[in-house]
mmCIF file of C-alpha atoms in Angstrom:
data_model
loop_
_atom_site.group_PDB
_atom_site.id
_atom_site.type_symbol
_atom_site.label_atom_id
_atom_site.label_comp_id
_atom_site.label_asym_id
_atom_site.label_seq_id
_atom_site.Cartn_x
_atom_site.Cartn_y
_atom_site.Cartn_z
ATOM 1 C CA GLY A 354 0.105 -0.033 0.024
ATOM 2 C CA ASN A 355 0.915 3.587 0.201
ATOM 3 C CA SER A 356 3.165 4.676 2.957
ATOM 4 C CA VAL A 357 5.193 7.660 4.314
ATOM 5 C CA THR A 358 8.629 7.022 5.917
ATOM 6 C CA GLN A 359 10.683 10.206 7.715
ATOM 7 C CA MET A 360 13.605 10.308 9.906
ATOM 8 C CA GLU A 361 12.810 9.804 13.482
ATOM 9 C CA GLY A 362 13.152 12.463 15.838
ATOM 10 C CA PRO A 363 13.888 14.315 17.948
ATOM 11 C CA VAL A 364 16.201 16.611 16.234
ATOM 12 C CA THR A 365 17.762 19.273 18.160
ATOM 13 C CA LEU A 366 19.661 21.912 16.642
ATOM 14 C CA SER A 367 21.472 25.290 17.455
ATOM 15 C CA GLU A 368 20.096 28.470 15.869
ATOM 16 C CA GLU A 369 21.154 29.336 12.053
ATOM 17 C CA ALA A 370 22.060 25.706 11.543
ATOM 18 C CA PHE A 371 21.061 23.567 8.430
ATOM 19 C CA LEU A 372 18.313 21.476 8.498
ATOM 20 C CA THR A 373 17.117 18.647 6.753
ATOM 21 C CA ILE A 374 14.435 16.030 7.580
ATOM 22 C CA ASN A 375 14.274 12.986 5.370
ATOM 23 C CA CYS A 376 11.068 11.752 3.762
ATOM 24 C CA THR A 377 10.401 8.798 1.141
ATOM 25 C CA TYR A 378 7.407 7.567 -0.068
ATOM 26 C CA THR A 379 5.922 4.176 -1.460
ATOM 27 C CA ALA A 380 3.070 5.019 -3.880
ATOM 28 C CA THR A 381 1.437 3.037 -6.772
ATOM 29 C CA GLY A 382 1.183 6.021 -9.114
ATOM 30 C CA TYR A 383 2.151 9.736 -8.868
ATOM 31 C CA PRO A 384 1.002 11.352 -5.308
ATOM 32 C CA SER A 385 0.888 15.191 -4.297
ATOM 33 C CA LEU A 386 3.275 15.680 -1.568
ATOM 34 C CA PHE A 387 3.075 17.639 1.544
ATOM 35 C CA TRP A 388 4.780 19.084 4.707
ATOM 36 C CA TYR A 389 2.753 20.109 7.541
ATOM 37 C CA VAL A 390 3.951 21.664 10.655
ATOM 38 C CA GLN A 391 2.484 21.517 14.060
ATOM 39 C CA TYR A 392 3.430 24.151 16.567
ATOM 40 C CA PRO A 393 2.872 23.413 20.540
ATOM 41 C CA GLY A 394 -0.836 23.153 21.360
ATOM 42 C CA GLU A 395 -1.715 23.692 17.862
ATOM 43 C CA GLY A 396 -3.182 21.609 14.845
ATOM 44 C CA LEU A 397 -1.421 20.900 11.627
ATOM 45 C CA GLN A 398 -0.907 23.564 9.282
ATOM 46 C CA LEU A 399 0.298 23.441 5.679
ATOM 47 C CA LEU A 400 4.255 24.369 5.137
ATOM 48 C CA LEU A 401 4.750 23.645 1.509
ATOM 49 C CA LYS A 402 3.629 21.041 -1.151
ATOM 50 C CA ALA A 403 4.537 19.684 -4.798
ATOM 51 C CA THR A 404 2.113 18.032 -6.841
ATOM 52 C CA LYS A 405 4.355 16.557 -9.735
ATOM 53 C CA ALA A 406 7.845 15.340 -10.130
ATOM 54 C CA ASP A 407 10.606 18.057 -9.978
ATOM 55 C CA ASP A 408 8.596 20.607 -8.612
ATOM 56 C CA LYS A 409 9.985 22.412 -5.512
ATOM 57 C CA GLY A 410 7.886 23.608 -2.716
ATOM 58 C CA SER A 411 8.885 26.886 -0.578
ATOM 59 C CA ASN A 412 7.772 28.567 2.304
ATOM 60 C CA LYS A 413 9.058 30.407 5.192
ATOM 61 C CA GLY A 414 12.855 29.709 4.054
ATOM 62 C CA PHE A 415 11.846 26.026 3.891
ATOM 63 C CA GLU A 416 12.134 24.084 0.816
ATOM 64 C CA ALA A 417 11.575 20.476 -0.797
ATOM 65 C CA THR A 418 11.851 19.045 -3.803
ATOM 66 C CA TYR A 419 9.799 16.136 -5.272
ATOM 67 C CA ARG A 420 12.208 13.600 -6.533
ATOM 68 C CA LYS A 421 10.660 10.742 -8.571
ATOM 69 C CA GLU A 422 13.791 8.824 -9.281
ATOM 70 C CA THR A 423 14.341 8.439 -5.244
ATOM 71 C CA THR A 424 10.561 8.959 -4.148
ATOM 72 C CA SER A 425 11.702 11.377 -1.654
ATOM 73 C CA PHE A 426 10.730 14.670 -0.581
ATOM 74 C CA HIS A 427 13.552 16.180 2.099
ATOM 75 C CA LEU A 428 12.882 18.892 4.060
ATOM 76 C CA GLU A 429 15.356 21.814 4.192
ATOM 77 C CA LYS A 430 16.307 24.922 5.579
ATOM 78 C CA GLY A 431 19.497 26.903 5.324
ATOM 79 C CA SER A 432 19.159 28.650 8.820
ATOM 80 C CA VAL A 433 16.781 27.422 11.327
ATOM 81 C CA GLN A 434 15.286 29.921 14.244
ATOM 82 C CA VAL A 435 14.101 29.199 17.918
ATOM 83 C CA SER A 436 10.491 30.256 16.481
ATOM 84 C CA ASP A 437 10.882 26.677 13.696
ATOM 85 C CA SER A 438 10.541 24.367 16.733
ATOM 86 C CA ALA A 439 7.594 22.131 16.084
ATOM 87 C CA VAL A 440 6.697 18.911 14.688
ATOM 88 C CA TYR A 441 6.809 18.148 10.904
ATOM 89 C CA PHE A 442 4.800 15.477 8.969
ATOM 90 C CA CYS A 443 5.514 14.421 5.751
ATOM 91 C CA ALA A 444 2.567 13.380 3.633
ATOM 92 C CA LEU A 445 0.980 12.097 0.473
ATOM 93 C CA ARG A 446 -2.322 12.228 -1.246
ATOM 94 C CA MET A 447 -2.921 10.027 -4.229
ATOM 95 C CA ASN A 448 -6.114 11.506 -5.868
ATOM 96 C CA TYR A 449 -9.108 13.522 -4.921
ATOM 97 C CA GLY A 450 -12.231 11.439 -3.991
ATOM 98 C CA GLY A 451 -13.076 8.342 -2.343
ATOM 99 C CA SER A 452 -10.241 6.710 -0.143
ATOM 100 C CA GLN A 453 -7.670 7.891 -2.316
ATOM 101 C CA GLY A 454 -8.374 11.427 -1.427
ATOM 102 C CA ASN A 455 -7.195 10.745 2.268
ATOM 103 C CA LEU A 456 -3.883 12.133 3.461
ATOM 104 C CA ILE A 457 -1.132 9.619 4.449
ATOM 105 C CA PHE A 458 1.230 10.737 6.985
ATOM 106 C CA GLY A 459 4.540 9.856 8.294
ATOM 107 C CA LYS A 460 5.017 9.722 12.011
ATOM 108 C CA GLY A 461 6.415 13.087 12.463
ATOM 109 C CA THR A 462 9.532 14.667 13.461
ATOM 110 C CA LYS A 463 10.045 16.969 16.436
ATOM 111 C CA LEU A 464 12.564 19.700 16.273
ATOM 112 C CA SER A 465 13.769 21.526 18.802
ATOM 113 C CA VAL A 466 15.942 24.468 17.987
ATOM 114 C CA LYS A 467 18.228 25.972 21.231
ATOM 115 C CA PRO A 468 19.421 29.645 21.101
ATOM 116 C CA ASN B 1204 -12.735 33.697 9.276
ATOM 117 C CA ALA B 1205 -13.272 30.412 11.430
ATOM 118 C CA GLY B 1206 -12.041 27.792 9.159
ATOM 119 C CA VAL B 1207 -12.514 24.521 11.071
ATOM 120 C CA THR B 1208 -13.551 24.527 14.623
ATOM 121 C CA GLN B 1209 -13.689 21.481 17.094
ATOM 122 C CA THR B 1210 -15.032 21.296 20.458
ATOM 123 C CA PRO B 1211 -14.389 20.633 23.250
ATOM 124 C CA LYS B 1212 -10.782 21.276 23.352
ATOM 125 C CA PHE B 1213 -9.972 18.801 26.445
ATOM 126 C CA GLN B 1214 -12.170 16.113 27.625
ATOM 127 C CA VAL B 1215 -12.198 13.623 30.511
ATOM 128 C CA LEU B 1216 -14.191 10.599 30.089
ATOM 129 C CA LYS B 1217 -14.647 7.412 32.361
ATOM 130 C CA THR B 1218 -14.405 3.999 30.699
ATOM 131 C CA GLY B 1219 -17.744 3.088 29.009
ATOM 132 C CA GLN B 1220 -18.892 6.596 28.737
ATOM 133 C CA SER B 1221 -19.878 7.816 25.194
ATOM 134 C CA MET B 1222 -19.394 11.293 23.946
ATOM 135 C CA THR B 1223 -19.328 13.222 20.832
ATOM 136 C CA LEU B 1224 -16.507 15.422 19.560
ATOM 137 C CA GLN B 1225 -18.077 18.356 17.189
ATOM 138 C CA CYS B 1226 -16.354 19.561 13.992
ATOM 139 C CA ALA B 1227 -17.709 22.131 11.669
ATOM 140 C CA GLN B 1228 -16.273 23.972 8.941
ATOM 141 C CA ASP B 1229 -17.555 27.255 7.060
ATOM 142 C CA MET B 1230 -15.394 26.859 4.018
ATOM 143 C CA ASN B 1231 -18.137 24.731 1.830
ATOM 144 C CA HIS B 1232 -15.254 21.777 1.788
ATOM 145 C CA GLU B 1233 -16.959 18.551 0.459
ATOM 146 C CA TYR B 1234 -13.958 16.233 1.785
ATOM 147 C CA MET B 1235 -13.852 15.908 5.840
ATOM 148 C CA SER B 1236 -11.740 13.679 7.845
ATOM 149 C CA TRP B 1237 -11.053 12.450 11.723
ATOM 150 C CA TYR B 1238 -7.691 11.428 12.623
ATOM 151 C CA ARG B 1239 -6.034 10.699 15.865
ATOM 152 C CA GLN B 1240 -2.768 11.474 17.089
ATOM 153 C CA ASP B 1241 -0.572 9.257 19.340
ATOM 154 C CA PRO B 1242 3.065 9.433 20.302
ATOM 155 C CA GLY B 1243 5.415 7.928 17.656
ATOM 156 C CA MET B 1244 2.352 7.081 15.583
ATOM 157 C CA GLY B 1245 1.764 10.088 13.408
ATOM 158 C CA LEU B 1246 -1.720 10.609 12.388
ATOM 159 C CA ARG B 1247 -4.153 7.724 11.717
ATOM 160 C CA LEU B 1248 -7.005 8.120 9.703
ATOM 161 C CA ILE B 1249 -10.493 6.948 11.631
ATOM 162 C CA HIS B 1250 -13.410 7.951 9.365
ATOM 163 C CA TYR B 1251 -13.873 10.199 6.381
ATOM 164 C CA SER B 1252 -16.678 11.769 4.109
ATOM 165 C CA VAL B 1253 -16.695 12.699 0.787
ATOM 166 C CA GLY B 1254 -19.952 14.949 0.889
ATOM 167 C CA ALA B 1255 -23.048 14.885 3.001
ATOM 168 C CA GLY B 1256 -24.715 11.894 3.359
ATOM 169 C CA ILE B 1257 -21.697 9.529 2.429
ATOM 170 C CA THR B 1258 -19.196 8.340 5.102
ATOM 171 C CA ASP B 1259 -16.317 5.209 5.153
ATOM 172 C CA GLN B 1260 -14.287 3.879 7.249
ATOM 173 C CA GLY B 1261 -10.375 4.678 7.818
ATOM 174 C CA GLU B 1262 -7.548 2.791 9.282
ATOM 175 C CA VAL B 1263 -8.542 2.742 12.788
ATOM 176 C CA PRO B 1264 -12.654 2.963 12.817
ATOM 177 C CA ASN B 1265 -13.423 0.499 15.728
ATOM 178 C CA GLY B 1266 -15.261 2.236 18.769
ATOM 179 C CA TYR B 1267 -15.925 5.189 16.572
ATOM 180 C CA ASN B 1268 -19.045 6.397 14.564
ATOM 181 C CA VAL B 1269 -19.550 9.005 12.369
ATOM 182 C CA SER B 1270 -22.458 10.912 10.294
ATOM 183 C CA ARG B 1271 -22.496 13.449 7.700
ATOM 184 C CA SER B 1272 -26.004 15.097 7.597
ATOM 185 C CA THR B 1273 -24.754 18.417 6.321
ATOM 186 C CA THR B 1274 -21.699 19.919 4.382
ATOM 187 C CA GLU B 1275 -20.741 21.808 7.560
ATOM 188 C CA ASP B 1276 -20.628 19.378 10.241
ATOM 189 C CA PHE B 1277 -18.785 15.859 10.727
ATOM 190 C CA PRO B 1278 -19.078 14.544 14.372
ATOM 191 C CA LEU B 1279 -17.278 11.811 15.492
ATOM 192 C CA ARG B 1280 -18.918 9.472 18.384
ATOM 193 C CA LEU B 1281 -17.164 7.491 20.785
ATOM 194 C CA LEU B 1282 -19.541 4.779 21.875
ATOM 195 C CA SER B 1283 -18.446 3.012 24.684
ATOM 196 C CA ALA B 1284 -14.834 5.107 25.808
ATOM 197 C CA ALA B 1285 -11.962 3.094 26.480
ATOM 198 C CA PRO B 1286 -8.367 3.750 27.774
ATOM 199 C CA SER B 1287 -7.150 2.881 24.373
ATOM 200 C CA GLN B 1288 -8.900 5.614 22.866
ATOM 201 C CA THR B 1289 -7.082 8.340 24.947
ATOM 202 C CA SER B 1290 -5.273 10.591 22.282
ATOM 203 C CA VAL B 1291 -5.575 14.205 20.466
ATOM 204 C CA TYR B 1292 -8.068 13.804 17.762
ATOM 205 C CA PHE B 1293 -8.002 16.401 14.628
ATOM 206 C CA CYS B 1294 -10.580 17.121 12.290
ATOM 207 C CA ALA B 1295 -9.565 18.357 8.604
ATOM 208 C CA SER B 1296 -11.433 19.484 5.477
ATOM 209 C CA SER B 1297 -10.346 19.775 2.043
ATOM 210 C CA PRO B 1298 -11.375 21.411 -0.955
ATOM 211 C CA PRO B 1299 -11.357 19.401 -4.408
ATOM 212 C CA GLY B 1300 -7.989 18.789 -6.004
ATOM 213 C CA GLN B 1301 -5.518 16.100 -5.373
ATOM 214 C CA GLY B 1302 -2.635 19.152 -4.436
ATOM 215 C CA ALA B 1303 -5.329 20.620 -2.725
ATOM 216 C CA GLU B 1304 -4.473 21.862 1.225
ATOM 217 C CA ALA B 1305 -6.319 20.270 4.160
ATOM 218 C CA PHE B 1306 -7.168 22.486 6.960
ATOM 219 C CA PHE B 1307 -6.947 21.347 10.241
ATOM 220 C CA GLY B 1308 -8.989 22.345 13.790
ATOM 221 C CA GLN B 1309 -7.044 22.918 16.510
ATOM 222 C CA GLY B 1310 -7.509 19.508 18.004
ATOM 223 C CA THR B 1311 -9.703 17.736 21.035
ATOM 224 C CA ARG B 1312 -7.218 16.263 24.055
ATOM 225 C CA LEU B 1313 -8.952 13.140 25.494
ATOM 226 C CA THR B 1314 -8.196 11.390 28.206
ATOM 227 C CA VAL B 1315 -10.458 8.008 29.362
ATOM 228 C CA VAL B 1316 -9.570 6.944 32.698
#
């Protein structure tokens, strides 16, 4: 079946460090890929997305590129801030409608950024 | 701009009690879903709906019931609460399109004692 695997956390970085959170997927077909972020005590919100191979999603200094050849969608940021401390979820969706329209999530990676 | 509204935010139940978690969205989205979030497990789909009058089971539906009588509302019922249902519950809604963003509520933290 379709699935998402992301690196286990927690990840602890110093402010201004480089961040990479790995995400790979298994899917029969061509999914859309998402990164969601969950700040403490809040719901999930979309960070960025990509809907086809070689697309790059970007937002708030974060980037991820849809790599079909490696079935990956790694999240990167060049210089993290304390305010980036949160849990990050990689997710996929196959198609809109029916069971295929459901988001499938990875287990989440908790990021803590120290001043 | 309310988005997706979940109530209550916190709830403590005794084993065997029943309750309903409310979810309402004001964006006219056809697609709504319920997830539970447990440590180390990510988000797991409980039930979903592709429109009013249509619901289906997700990955972990046992012990939960849903209905969708209107586009706006998608309540989740716990029929007889068990400690294994202690979790954080999130409701989400989506507009059409494979690449469309899902909007999440703030969550309900449920403890079953």
